[in-house]
């Protein structure tokens, strides 16, 4: 592979943006013109079933007879969950649909969690698993647990992306009867010893003991265990030491494809040498060029763990990006569905916010059986939370392209709805579009400032600022602000 530092400098194409959104043609979804045609690979979280949806493409899996390749007890398509990161090898038709010729899944981490910290203000969760740092947020899909309820000692399986400082979780599922005789950890070797009869190394400080049999299970030699190597270890925890049953290259291998292959992948982007256009997405080296098309972001936005989808071709081990699309949510609304969902256009209104759903949207439910939720099951009055990307339609109207939708199992929206004239109270966060003495407009909703409104910092309510709003729907159909909070935090 060519060293990125030896390549010529590249001028990056900067997209045109306004308030972090891009105008979409014909009021539809704003996407780049790239797209795989013919054969290729796709790596990303599952967003739907009825076959399998990955990176917005529906892959017909009928030829696989429900079988997937995995060594983690996920042997059939029926055992997959939304949010699990899979690799699909397949063929694309001219209409963008695909046919899967192979489907692969592997846990990133499996075992007990520790050092759990939930940041309620940022809706962010951090924890550790055998020395590995893991971060989860509102885009993470949970099964049998929640962002706010995970606790030390819980046994989980995690499907995650390699990020700048640890892992970013796409899926976390609670395993009720999990035992530490079947755990999995991956990471970088930071201390290796080949002393006679020692047969051990450390991953992020976690001691691992191995045997010739555990290496032979995947065809590795001791040469593959040197410091800095990224490995995946499965085995049993015995007195604080992982006794390896098998050792393999880590999950980043699923992003690799052969020379000249087309691939689309999603994951957090981080800088390697941005002046030359080099980044990593989920462990895969990516090169941006003057020909790269951007959707929903600018070239300078690329990096800092921003979730993106990249399409391109493998050249000398580097994914040369033809198109890049933002998949990081930057706005949200938690409210009831206020207009009947339109099945033909995949649109709905949530607390007055126009929301567009597409084939990349993860739709879940916060109860146990809701992970296979579909758009068709959403009903008027359902309480849901939408994380998405602010965009503009052809007429210049703001809408929210949904990245993830979660239906709340309880009826109604959060907040007190017992006060006279109030039907329900909601919450949203987004860019302030318009501001006046009498009202604010955010995410396409105009909300009145009244004597009941509490403004955190009225002088800071300037267009373009990110604000959080608690508001309510009155029985006359209008919206009233209850509280406004201006976001001054550096959300790193």
CSV table of C-alpha atoms in Angstrom, one decimal:
chain,number,residue,atom,x,y,z
A,1,UNK,CA,0.0,0.0,0.0
A,2,UNK,CA,1.3,3.5,-0.8
A,3,UNK,CA,2.2,5.6,2.2
A,4,UNK,CA,-0.4,8.4,2.4
A,5,UNK,CA,2.4,10.9,3.1
A,6,UNK,CA,4.0,10.1,-0.3
A,7,UNK,CA,0.9,10.9,-2.3
A,8,UNK,CA,0.4,14.3,-4.0
A,9,UNK,CA,-1.6,16.9,-2.2
A,10,UNK,CA,-5.3,16.9,-3.2
A,11,UNK,CA,-7.7,19.8,-3.3
A,12,UNK,CA,-10.9,18.8,-1.5
A,13,UNK,CA,-14.4,19.6,-2.9
A,14,UNK,CA,-16.4,21.7,-0.4
A,15,UNK,CA,-20.2,21.2,-0.5
A,16,UNK,CA,-22.6,24.1,-0.1
A,17,UNK,CA,-24.4,24.1,3.2
A,18,UNK,CA,-26.8,26.2,5.2
A,19,UNK,CA,-27.3,25.7,8.9
A,20,UNK,CA,-25.8,22.3,8.5
A,21,UNK,CA,-28.3,21.1,5.9
A,22,UNK,CA,-28.3,20.7,2.2
A,23,UNK,CA,-31.2,21.3,-0.2
A,24,UNK,CA,-32.7,18.2,-1.7
A,25,UNK,CA,-33.9,17.9,-5.3
A,26,UNK,CA,-37.6,17.6,-5.7
A,27,UNK,CA,-38.2,17.6,-2.0
A,28,UNK,CA,-36.6,14.1,-1.8
A,29,UNK,CA,-33.6,12.7,0.0
A,30,UNK,CA,-30.3,14.4,-0.5
A,31,UNK,CA,-27.8,11.8,-1.6
A,32,UNK,CA,-24.6,11.8,-3.7
A,33,UNK,CA,-24.6,10.5,-7.2
A,34,UNK,CA,-22.3,7.6,-6.4
A,35,UNK,CA,-23.6,4.0,-6.0
A,36,UNK,CA,-22.3,0.6,-6.7
A,37,UNK,CA,-23.4,-1.1,-9.8
A,38,UNK,CA,-22.5,-4.8,-10.5
A,39,UNK,CA,-20.7,-6.7,-7.7
A,40,UNK,CA,-19.3,-5.3,-4.5
A,41,UNK,CA,-19.3,-5.3,-0.7
A,42,UNK,CA,-21.4,-3.4,1.8
A,43,UNK,CA,-20.5,-3.0,5.5
A,44,UNK,CA,-22.8,-1.3,8.0
A,45,UNK,CA,-25.6,-1.7,10.5
A,46,UNK,CA,-28.8,-3.6,9.6
A,47,UNK,CA,-31.6,-1.1,9.3
A,48,UNK,CA,-34.5,-3.4,8.2
A,49,UNK,CA,-35.7,-6.9,7.3
A,50,UNK,CA,-37.7,-8.6,4.6
A,51,UNK,CA,-34.4,-9.7,3.3
A,52,UNK,CA,-31.7,-7.4,4.9
A,53,UNK,CA,-31.3,-3.7,4.6
A,54,UNK,CA,-27.7,-2.4,4.9
A,55,UNK,CA,-26.5,1.1,4.1
A,56,UNK,CA,-29.9,1.9,2.6
A,57,UNK,CA,-29.9,-1.0,0.1
A,58,UNK,CA,-32.3,-4.0,0.3
A,59,UNK,CA,-30.4,-7.2,-0.3
A,60,UNK,CA,-32.4,-10.2,-1.3
A,61,UNK,CA,-31.0,-13.1,0.9
A,62,UNK,CA,-33.2,-15.9,-0.5
A,63,UNK,CA,-30.3,-17.7,-2.1
A,64,UNK,CA,-28.6,-17.9,1.4
A,65,UNK,CA,-31.5,-19.9,2.9
A,66,UNK,CA,-31.3,-17.8,6.0
A,67,UNK,CA,-27.7,-18.7,6.7
A,68,UNK,CA,-25.1,-16.2,7.8
A,69,UNK,CA,-21.4,-16.7,8.5
A,70,UNK,CA,-20.6,-16.1,12.2
A,71,UNK,CA,-18.8,-17.7,15.1
A,72,UNK,CA,-20.8,-16.0,17.8
A,73,UNK,CA,-24.0,-18.0,17.9
A,74,UNK,CA,-25.7,-15.8,15.3
A,75,UNK,CA,-26.2,-18.4,12.6
A,76,UNK,CA,-29.4,-17.3,10.8
A,77,UNK,CA,-30.8,-14.1,9.5
A,78,UNK,CA,-33.7,-14.4,12.0
A,79,UNK,CA,-31.2,-14.0,14.8
A,80,UNK,CA,-29.9,-10.7,13.5
A,81,UNK,CA,-31.0,-7.4,15.2
A,82,UNK,CA,-31.2,-3.9,13.8
A,83,UNK,CA,-28.0,-2.1,14.5
A,84,UNK,CA,-25.8,-5.1,14.2
A,85,UNK,CA,-22.9,-4.3,11.8
A,86,UNK,CA,-22.7,-6.9,9.0
A,87,UNK,CA,-20.7,-7.4,5.9
A,88,UNK,CA,-22.6,-8.2,2.7
A,89,UNK,CA,-21.1,-9.5,-0.5
A,90,UNK,CA,-23.5,-9.1,-3.4
A,91,UNK,CA,-24.7,-7.8,-6.7
A,92,UNK,CA,-26.4,-4.5,-7.3
A,93,UNK,CA,-29.1,-4.1,-9.9
A,94,UNK,CA,-29.7,-0.8,-11.9
A,95,UNK,CA,-32.5,0.1,-9.5
A,96,UNK,CA,-30.1,0.1,-6.6
A,97,UNK,CA,-31.5,-3.1,-5.0
A,98,UNK,CA,-29.1,-5.9,-4.2
A,99,UNK,CA,-28.8,-9.7,-4.1
A,100,UNK,CA,-26.6,-11.1,-1.3
A,101,UNK,CA,-24.2,-13.8,-2.1
A,102,UNK,CA,-22.7,-13.9,1.4
A,103,UNK,CA,-23.7,-12.4,4.8
A,104,UNK,CA,-21.3,-12.2,7.7
A,105,UNK,CA,-21.6,-11.0,11.3
A,106,UNK,CA,-19.2,-11.0,14.3
A,107,UNK,CA,-19.6,-9.5,17.8
A,108,UNK,CA,-17.1,-6.8,18.5
A,109,UNK,CA,-17.2,-7.3,22.3
A,110,UNK,CA,-19.0,-9.8,24.5
A,111,UNK,CA,-19.0,-10.0,28.3
A,112,UNK,CA,-19.6,-7.9,31.4
A,113,UNK,CA,-19.5,-4.1,31.5
A,114,UNK,CA,-17.9,-2.0,34.1
A,115,UNK,CA,-17.3,1.7,34.9
A,116,UNK,CA,-20.7,2.6,33.5
A,117,UNK,CA,-21.4,6.4,33.3
A,118,UNK,CA,-24.5,7.9,31.8
A,119,UNK,CA,-24.4,11.5,30.8
A,120,UNK,CA,-28.1,12.5,30.9
A,121,UNK,CA,-27.5,16.0,29.5
A,122,UNK,CA,-25.8,14.7,26.4
A,123,UNK,CA,-27.7,11.4,26.2
A,124,UNK,CA,-24.4,9.6,26.1
A,125,UNK,CA,-23.2,6.4,27.8
A,126,UNK,CA,-19.6,5.3,28.4
A,127,UNK,CA,-18.4,2.0,29.9
A,128,UNK,CA,-15.5,-0.4,29.8
A,129,UNK,CA,-15.2,-4.1,28.7
A,130,UNK,CA,-11.9,-5.8,29.7
A,131,UNK,CA,-9.9,-2.6,29.2
A,132,UNK,CA,-11.8,-1.4,26.1
A,133,UNK,CA,-13.5,2.0,26.2
A,134,UNK,CA,-17.0,1.9,24.6
A,135,UNK,CA,-19.3,4.9,23.9
A,136,UNK,CA,-23.1,4.6,23.1
A,137,UNK,CA,-25.6,7.3,22.3
A,138,UNK,CA,-29.1,7.8,21.0
A,139,UNK,CA,-28.1,6.3,17.6
A,140,UNK,CA,-27.2,3.0,19.3
A,141,UNK,CA,-29.8,0.3,19.2
A,142,UNK,CA,-30.5,-1.5,22.5
A,143,UNK,CA,-32.1,-4.8,23.1
A,144,UNK,CA,-33.5,-5.7,26.6
A,145,UNK,CA,-31.8,-2.7,28.1
A,146,UNK,CA,-31.6,1.0,27.5
A,147,UNK,CA,-29.2,3.9,27.2
A,148,UNK,CA,-30.1,5.1,30.7
A,149,UNK,CA,-30.4,1.7,32.4
A,150,UNK,CA,-27.2,-0.3,31.6
A,151,UNK,CA,-25.3,-1.0,34.8
A,152,UNK,CA,-22.0,-2.5,36.0
A,153,UNK,CA,-22.0,-6.2,35.8
A,154,UNK,CA,-24.5,-6.5,32.9
A,155,UNK,CA,-23.5,-9.1,30.4
A,156,UNK,CA,-23.9,-7.8,26.8
A,157,UNK,CA,-23.0,-8.4,23.2
A,158,UNK,CA,-21.7,-5.3,21.4
A,159,UNK,CA,-21.5,-4.6,17.7
A,160,UNK,CA,-19.3,-1.5,17.4
A,161,UNK,CA,-17.1,0.6,15.2
A,162,UNK,CA,-13.4,1.2,15.9
A,163,UNK,CA,-13.3,4.9,16.7
A,164,UNK,CA,-10.6,7.4,17.7
A,165,UNK,CA,-10.6,6.6,21.4
A,166,UNK,CA,-12.0,3.1,21.8
A,167,UNK,CA,-15.3,1.9,20.2
A,168,UNK,CA,-18.6,3.5,19.3
A,169,UNK,CA,-21.5,1.1,19.7
A,170,UNK,CA,-24.1,0.5,17.0
A,171,UNK,CA,-25.9,-2.3,18.9
A,172,UNK,CA,-25.9,-3.4,22.5
A,173,UNK,CA,-27.9,-6.5,23.5
A,174,UNK,CA,-28.3,-7.8,27.1
A,175,UNK,CA,-27.6,-11.5,27.5
A,176,UNK,CA,-29.5,-12.5,30.6
A,177,UNK,CA,-27.5,-15.7,31.5
A,178,UNK,CA,-24.2,-14.8,30.0
A,179,UNK,CA,-21.1,-16.4,31.6
A,180,UNK,CA,-17.5,-15.2,31.5
A,181,UNK,CA,-16.5,-18.6,30.1
A,182,UNK,CA,-17.6,-17.2,26.7
A,183,UNK,CA,-16.3,-13.7,26.3
A,184,UNK,CA,-14.9,-11.8,23.4
A,185,UNK,CA,-12.6,-8.8,23.3
A,186,UNK,CA,-10.7,-7.0,20.6
A,187,UNK,CA,-8.1,-4.3,20.5
A,188,UNK,CA,-4.5,-3.4,20.1
A,189,UNK,CA,-1.7,-5.6,21.6
A,190,UNK,CA,0.2,-3.3,24.0
A,191,UNK,CA,2.5,-5.8,25.7
A,192,UNK,CA,3.7,-9.1,24.2
A,193,UNK,CA,6.0,-11.7,25.6
A,194,UNK,CA,7.5,-14.8,24.0
A,195,UNK,CA,9.3,-16.0,27.1
A,196,UNK,CA,9.4,-19.8,27.5
A,197,UNK,CA,6.1,-21.2,28.9
A,198,UNK,CA,4.6,-17.7,29.4
A,199,UNK,CA,2.6,-17.5,26.2
A,200,UNK,CA,0.8,-14.2,27.1
A,201,UNK,CA,0.2,-10.7,25.9
A,202,UNK,CA,-2.0,-7.8,26.9
A,203,UNK,CA,-4.7,-5.9,25.1
A,204,UNK,CA,-5.3,-2.4,26.6
A,205,UNK,CA,-3.8,-3.8,29.9
A,206,UNK,CA,-6.0,-7.0,29.8
A,207,UNK,CA,-3.8,-10.1,30.3
A,208,UNK,CA,-4.4,-12.8,27.7
A,209,UNK,CA,-2.9,-16.3,27.8
A,210,UNK,CA,-2.8,-18.4,24.7
A,211,UNK,CA,-1.7,-21.8,23.5
A,212,UNK,CA,-0.6,-23.2,20.2
A,213,UNK,CA,-4.1,-24.6,19.8
A,214,UNK,CA,-5.8,-21.2,20.2
A,215,UNK,CA,-3.5,-19.8,17.5
A,216,UNK,CA,-3.9,-22.8,15.2
A,217,UNK,CA,-7.7,-22.4,15.3
A,218,UNK,CA,-7.3,-19.4,13.0
A,219,UNK,CA,-4.0,-20.1,11.3
A,220,UNK,CA,-2.1,-17.4,13.1
A,221,UNK,CA,1.5,-17.7,14.3
A,222,UNK,CA,3.2,-15.9,17.1
A,223,UNK,CA,4.5,-13.4,14.6
A,224,UNK,CA,1.0,-12.0,14.4
A,225,UNK,CA,0.9,-11.2,18.1
A,226,UNK,CA,3.4,-8.3,18.2
A,227,UNK,CA,2.8,-4.9,19.9
A,228,UNK,CA,0.3,-2.8,18.0
A,229,UNK,CA,-1.4,-5.7,16.2
A,230,UNK,CA,-5.2,-5.5,16.2
A,231,UNK,CA,-6.6,-8.8,17.4
A,232,UNK,CA,-9.9,-10.5,18.4
A,233,UNK,CA,-9.8,-12.9,21.3
A,234,UNK,CA,-12.5,-15.3,22.5
A,235,UNK,CA,-12.2,-17.4,25.6
A,236,UNK,CA,-12.9,-17.6,29.3
A,237,UNK,CA,-12.1,-15.2,32.1
A,238,UNK,CA,-10.2,-17.0,34.8
A,239,UNK,CA,-9.0,-15.1,37.9
A,240,UNK,CA,-8.8,-11.9,35.8
A,241,UNK,CA,-7.0,-13.4,32.9
A,242,UNK,CA,-8.6,-14.3,29.5
A,243,UNK,CA,-7.6,-17.8,28.6
A,244,UNK,CA,-7.9,-17.7,24.8
A,245,UNK,CA,-9.9,-20.3,22.9
A,246,UNK,CA,-9.3,-18.6,19.6
A,247,UNK,CA,-7.4,-15.6,18.3
A,248,UNK,CA,-8.1,-13.9,15.0
A,249,UNK,CA,-7.6,-10.6,13.2
A,250,UNK,CA,-10.0,-7.9,14.7
A,251,UNK,CA,-13.3,-6.8,13.1
A,252,UNK,CA,-11.6,-4.2,10.9
A,253,UNK,CA,-10.8,-7.1,8.6
A,254,UNK,CA,-14.5,-7.0,7.5
A,255,UNK,CA,-13.9,-3.7,5.9
A,256,UNK,CA,-11.2,-5.0,3.6
A,257,UNK,CA,-11.8,-5.9,0.0
A,258,UNK,CA,-9.6,-7.0,-2.9
A,259,UNK,CA,-7.9,-4.6,-5.2
A,260,UNK,CA,-10.3,-2.8,-7.6
A,261,UNK,CA,-13.3,-3.9,-5.6
A,262,UNK,CA,-16.3,-1.6,-5.1
A,263,UNK,CA,-17.4,-1.1,-1.5
A,264,UNK,CA,-19.7,1.0,0.5
A,265,UNK,CA,-19.2,1.2,4.3
A,266,UNK,CA,-20.4,3.2,7.2
A,267,UNK,CA,-18.7,4.2,10.4
A,268,UNK,CA,-17.0,7.0,12.4
A,269,UNK,CA,-14.4,9.0,10.4
A,270,UNK,CA,-11.2,10.1,11.9
A,271,UNK,CA,-8.2,12.0,10.5
A,272,UNK,CA,-5.0,10.4,9.4
A,273,UNK,CA,-3.5,13.1,7.2
A,274,UNK,CA,-6.3,15.5,6.4
A,275,UNK,CA,-4.1,17.9,4.4
A,276,UNK,CA,-3.7,15.0,1.9
A,277,UNK,CA,-7.2,13.8,2.2
A,278,UNK,CA,-6.6,10.7,4.3
A,279,UNK,CA,-8.9,9.4,7.0
A,280,UNK,CA,-10.0,6.2,8.6
A,281,UNK,CA,-13.6,5.0,8.7
A,282,UNK,CA,-14.1,2.0,11.0
A,283,UNK,CA,-10.4,1.1,10.6
A,284,UNK,CA,-10.4,1.3,6.8
A,285,UNK,CA,-8.1,3.9,5.3
A,286,UNK,CA,-10.1,6.3,3.1
A,287,UNK,CA,-8.9,8.9,0.6
A,288,UNK,CA,-11.0,12.0,-0.3
A,289,UNK,CA,-10.2,13.6,-3.6
A,290,UNK,CA,-11.3,16.5,-5.8
A,291,UNK,CA,-13.8,14.0,-7.4
A,292,UNK,CA,-15.4,13.0,-4.1
A,293,UNK,CA,-19.1,14.1,-3.9
A,294,UNK,CA,-20.5,15.2,-0.5
A,295,UNK,CA,-24.0,14.9,0.8
A,296,UNK,CA,-25.1,16.5,4.1
A,297,UNK,CA,-21.6,17.6,5.1
A,298,UNK,CA,-18.6,19.6,3.9
A,299,UNK,CA,-15.1,18.2,3.5
A,300,UNK,CA,-13.9,20.0,6.6
A,301,UNK,CA,-16.6,18.3,8.6
A,302,UNK,CA,-15.2,14.8,7.8
A,303,UNK,CA,-13.5,13.4,10.9
A,304,UNK,CA,-13.9,13.7,14.7
A,305,UNK,CA,-15.9,10.4,14.9
A,306,UNK,CA,-18.6,11.8,12.6
A,307,UNK,CA,-20.7,8.9,11.3
A,308,UNK,CA,-20.6,8.7,7.5
A,309,UNK,CA,-21.3,6.4,4.6
A,310,UNK,CA,-18.6,6.1,2.0
A,311,UNK,CA,-18.7,4.6,-1.4
A,312,UNK,CA,-15.8,4.0,-3.6
A,313,UNK,CA,-13.1,1.6,-5.0
A,314,UNK,CA,-10.2,-0.1,-3.3
A,315,UNK,CA,-6.8,0.9,-4.7
A,316,UNK,CA,-3.6,-0.3,-3.1
A,317,UNK,CA,-5.6,-1.1,0.1
A,318,UNK,CA,-7.1,2.4,0.2
A,319,UNK,CA,-10.8,3.2,-0.3
A,320,UNK,CA,-10.8,6.0,-2.8
A,321,UNK,CA,-14.1,7.7,-2.1
A,322,UNK,CA,-16.5,8.5,-4.9
A,323,UNK,CA,-19.2,9.8,-2.6
A,324,UNK,CA,-19.6,10.5,1.1
A,325,UNK,CA,-22.9,10.9,3.0
A,326,UNK,CA,-23.4,12.2,6.5
A,327,UNK,CA,-25.1,9.6,8.8
A,328,UNK,CA,-24.5,11.4,12.1
A,329,UNK,CA,-27.7,12.8,13.6
A,330,UNK,CA,-27.5,16.5,14.7
A,331,UNK,CA,-31.0,17.2,15.8
A,332,UNK,CA,-33.8,15.3,17.5
A,333,UNK,CA,-37.5,15.5,18.6
A,334,UNK,CA,-39.3,13.6,21.3
A,335,UNK,CA,-43.0,13.9,20.9
A,336,UNK,CA,-46.2,12.3,19.7
A,337,UNK,CA,-47.0,11.7,16.0
A,338,UNK,CA,-49.2,14.7,15.1
A,339,UNK,CA,-50.2,13.7,11.6
A,340,UNK,CA,-51.1,10.3,10.1
A,341,UNK,CA,-47.9,8.8,8.6
A,342,UNK,CA,-48.0,8.8,4.8
A,343,UNK,CA,-47.0,5.4,3.6
A,344,UNK,CA,-46.5,6.5,0.0
A,345,UNK,CA,-43.9,9.2,0.8
A,346,UNK,CA,-42.6,7.7,4.0
A,347,UNK,CA,-43.3,11.0,5.8
A,348,UNK,CA,-44.8,11.9,9.1
A,349,UNK,CA,-45.1,14.8,11.5
A,350,UNK,CA,-43.8,14.5,15.0
A,351,UNK,CA,-44.6,17.3,17.4
A,352,UNK,CA,-45.1,19.5,14.4
A,353,UNK,CA,-41.6,18.6,13.0
A,354,UNK,CA,-41.7,17.2,9.4
A,355,UNK,CA,-39.9,13.9,9.3
A,356,UNK,CA,-38.7,11.9,6.3
A,357,UNK,CA,-37.9,8.1,6.7
A,358,UNK,CA,-35.7,6.2,4.2
A,359,UNK,CA,-34.3,2.8,3.8
A,360,UNK,CA,-31.3,3.6,6.1
A,361,UNK,CA,-33.5,4.7,9.0
A,362,UNK,CA,-33.4,2.4,12.0
A,363,UNK,CA,-36.9,2.0,13.5
A,364,UNK,CA,-37.0,0.4,16.9
A,365,UNK,CA,-39.2,0.1,20.0
A,366,UNK,CA,-38.0,0.4,23.6
A,367,UNK,CA,-39.8,-2.8,24.6
A,368,UNK,CA,-38.4,-6.3,24.0
A,369,UNK,CA,-40.2,-7.2,20.8
A,370,UNK,CA,-40.0,-3.8,19.1
A,371,UNK,CA,-36.6,-4.1,17.4
A,372,UNK,CA,-38.4,-5.3,14.2
A,373,UNK,CA,-40.6,-2.3,14.1
A,374,UNK,CA,-41.5,-0.9,10.7
A,375,UNK,CA,-42.8,2.4,9.4
A,376,UNK,CA,-46.2,0.8,8.8
A,377,UNK,CA,-46.7,0.1,12.5
A,378,UNK,CA,-46.3,3.8,13.5
A,379,UNK,CA,-49.7,5.3,14.3
A,380,UNK,CA,-51.1,8.8,15.0
A,381,UNK,CA,-50.6,9.6,18.7
A,382,UNK,CA,-47.6,7.2,19.2
A,383,UNK,CA,-44.9,8.7,21.4
A,384,UNK,CA,-41.6,8.5,19.5
A,385,UNK,CA,-38.1,9.9,19.6
A,386,UNK,CA,-36.4,10.8,16.3
A,387,UNK,CA,-32.7,11.4,15.8
A,388,UNK,CA,-31.9,12.8,12.4
A,389,UNK,CA,-30.2,15.3,10.1
A,390,UNK,CA,-31.7,18.7,9.4
A,391,UNK,CA,-32.2,19.3,5.7
A,392,UNK,CA,-34.0,21.6,3.3
A,393,UNK,CA,-36.5,20.6,0.6
A,394,UNK,CA,-36.6,22.2,-2.8
A,395,UNK,CA,-38.9,25.0,-1.5
A,396,UNK,CA,-36.4,25.8,1.3
A,397,UNK,CA,-38.4,24.3,4.1
A,398,UNK,CA,-36.6,22.5,6.9
A,399,UNK,CA,-37.3,18.8,7.6
A,400,UNK,CA,-35.7,16.1,9.7
A,401,UNK,CA,-34.3,13.1,7.8
A,402,UNK,CA,-34.6,10.3,10.3
A,403,UNK,CA,-31.5,8.3,11.2
A,404,UNK,CA,-33.2,6.5,14.1
A,405,UNK,CA,-36.7,6.3,15.3
A,406,UNK,CA,-37.6,4.8,18.6
A,407,UNK,CA,-41.2,4.3,19.7
A,408,UNK,CA,-41.8,4.6,23.4
A,409,UNK,CA,-43.8,1.9,25.0
A,410,UNK,CA,-45.7,4.2,27.3
A,411,UNK,CA,-48.6,6.2,26.0
A,412,UNK,CA,-48.3,9.9,25.3
A,413,UNK,CA,-45.3,12.2,25.5
A,414,UNK,CA,-43.1,13.1,28.3
A,415,UNK,CA,-44.0,16.0,30.5
A,416,UNK,CA,-47.1,17.3,32.3
A,417,UNK,CA,-50.2,17.6,30.2
A,418,UNK,CA,-52.6,18.3,33.1
A,419,UNK,CA,-52.5,22.1,32.8
A,420,UNK,CA,-55.5,23.9,31.3
A,421,UNK,CA,-55.3,24.1,27.5
A,422,UNK,CA,-52.3,21.8,27.1
A,423,UNK,CA,-52.6,18.6,25.2
A,424,UNK,CA,-49.1,17.3,25.5
A,425,UNK,CA,-45.5,18.5,26.2
A,426,UNK,CA,-42.6,17.6,23.9
A,427,UNK,CA,-38.9,18.2,23.5
A,428,UNK,CA,-36.7,19.0,20.5
A,429,UNK,CA,-33.1,20.1,19.7
A,430,UNK,CA,-31.9,21.8,16.6
A,431,UNK,CA,-30.7,24.9,14.8
A,432,UNK,CA,-32.6,28.0,15.5
A,433,UNK,CA,-34.0,29.1,12.2
A,434,UNK,CA,-35.9,32.3,13.1
A,435,UNK,CA,-36.2,34.3,16.3
A,436,UNK,CA,-38.4,37.2,17.3
A,437,UNK,CA,-39.9,38.7,20.5
A,438,UNK,CA,-43.0,36.6,20.1
A,439,UNK,CA,-41.9,33.2,18.7
A,440,UNK,CA,-39.0,30.9,17.6
A,441,UNK,CA,-38.8,28.5,14.6
A,442,UNK,CA,-36.8,25.3,15.0
A,443,UNK,CA,-37.0,22.2,12.8
A,444,UNK,CA,-39.8,23.7,10.9
A,445,UNK,CA,-42.0,24.3,13.9
A,446,UNK,CA,-43.1,27.8,15.0
A,447,UNK,CA,-43.5,28.1,18.8
A,448,UNK,CA,-44.9,31.0,20.6
A,449,UNK,CA,-43.1,32.8,23.5
A,450,UNK,CA,-45.6,33.5,26.2
A,451,UNK,CA,-45.7,34.4,29.9
A,452,UNK,CA,-45.3,30.7,30.6
A,453,UNK,CA,-42.0,30.5,28.7
A,454,UNK,CA,-38.6,30.4,30.5
A,455,UNK,CA,-35.7,31.4,28.3
A,456,UNK,CA,-32.2,30.3,29.4
A,457,UNK,CA,-30.5,33.2,27.7
A,458,UNK,CA,-32.7,35.4,25.5
A,459,UNK,CA,-29.8,37.4,24.1
A,460,UNK,CA,-28.2,34.2,22.8
A,461,UNK,CA,-31.2,33.2,20.8
A,462,UNK,CA,-29.6,34.0,17.4
A,463,UNK,CA,-30.3,32.1,14.2
A,464,UNK,CA,-27.9,29.2,13.7
A,465,UNK,CA,-27.5,28.5,17.4
A,466,UNK,CA,-28.3,25.0,18.6
A,467,UNK,CA,-31.1,25.1,21.2
A,468,UNK,CA,-33.1,22.7,23.2
A,469,UNK,CA,-36.8,23.4,23.7
A,470,UNK,CA,-39.5,22.0,25.9
A,471,UNK,CA,-42.8,22.9,24.4
A,472,UNK,CA,-46.4,21.9,24.2
A,473,UNK,CA,-49.3,21.5,21.8
A,474,UNK,CA,-52.3,23.6,22.8
A,475,UNK,CA,-55.9,22.5,22.1
A,476,UNK,CA,-56.1,25.2,19.3
A,477,UNK,CA,-53.4,23.4,17.4
A,478,UNK,CA,-50.6,26.0,18.1
A,479,UNK,CA,-47.3,25.3,20.0
A,480,UNK,CA,-46.2,27.1,23.1
A,481,UNK,CA,-42.6,27.2,24.5
A,482,UNK,CA,-42.2,26.1,28.1
A,483,UNK,CA,-38.4,26.3,28.3
A,484,UNK,CA,-35.4,27.1,26.0
A,485,UNK,CA,-31.8,26.0,26.7
A,486,UNK,CA,-29.0,27.4,24.5
A,487,UNK,CA,-26.3,24.7,23.9
A,488,UNK,CA,-23.0,26.2,24.8
A,489,UNK,CA,-21.2,22.9,25.3
A,490,UNK,CA,-18.4,21.6,23.1
A,491,UNK,CA,-20.0,18.4,22.1
A,492,UNK,CA,-16.9,16.3,21.3
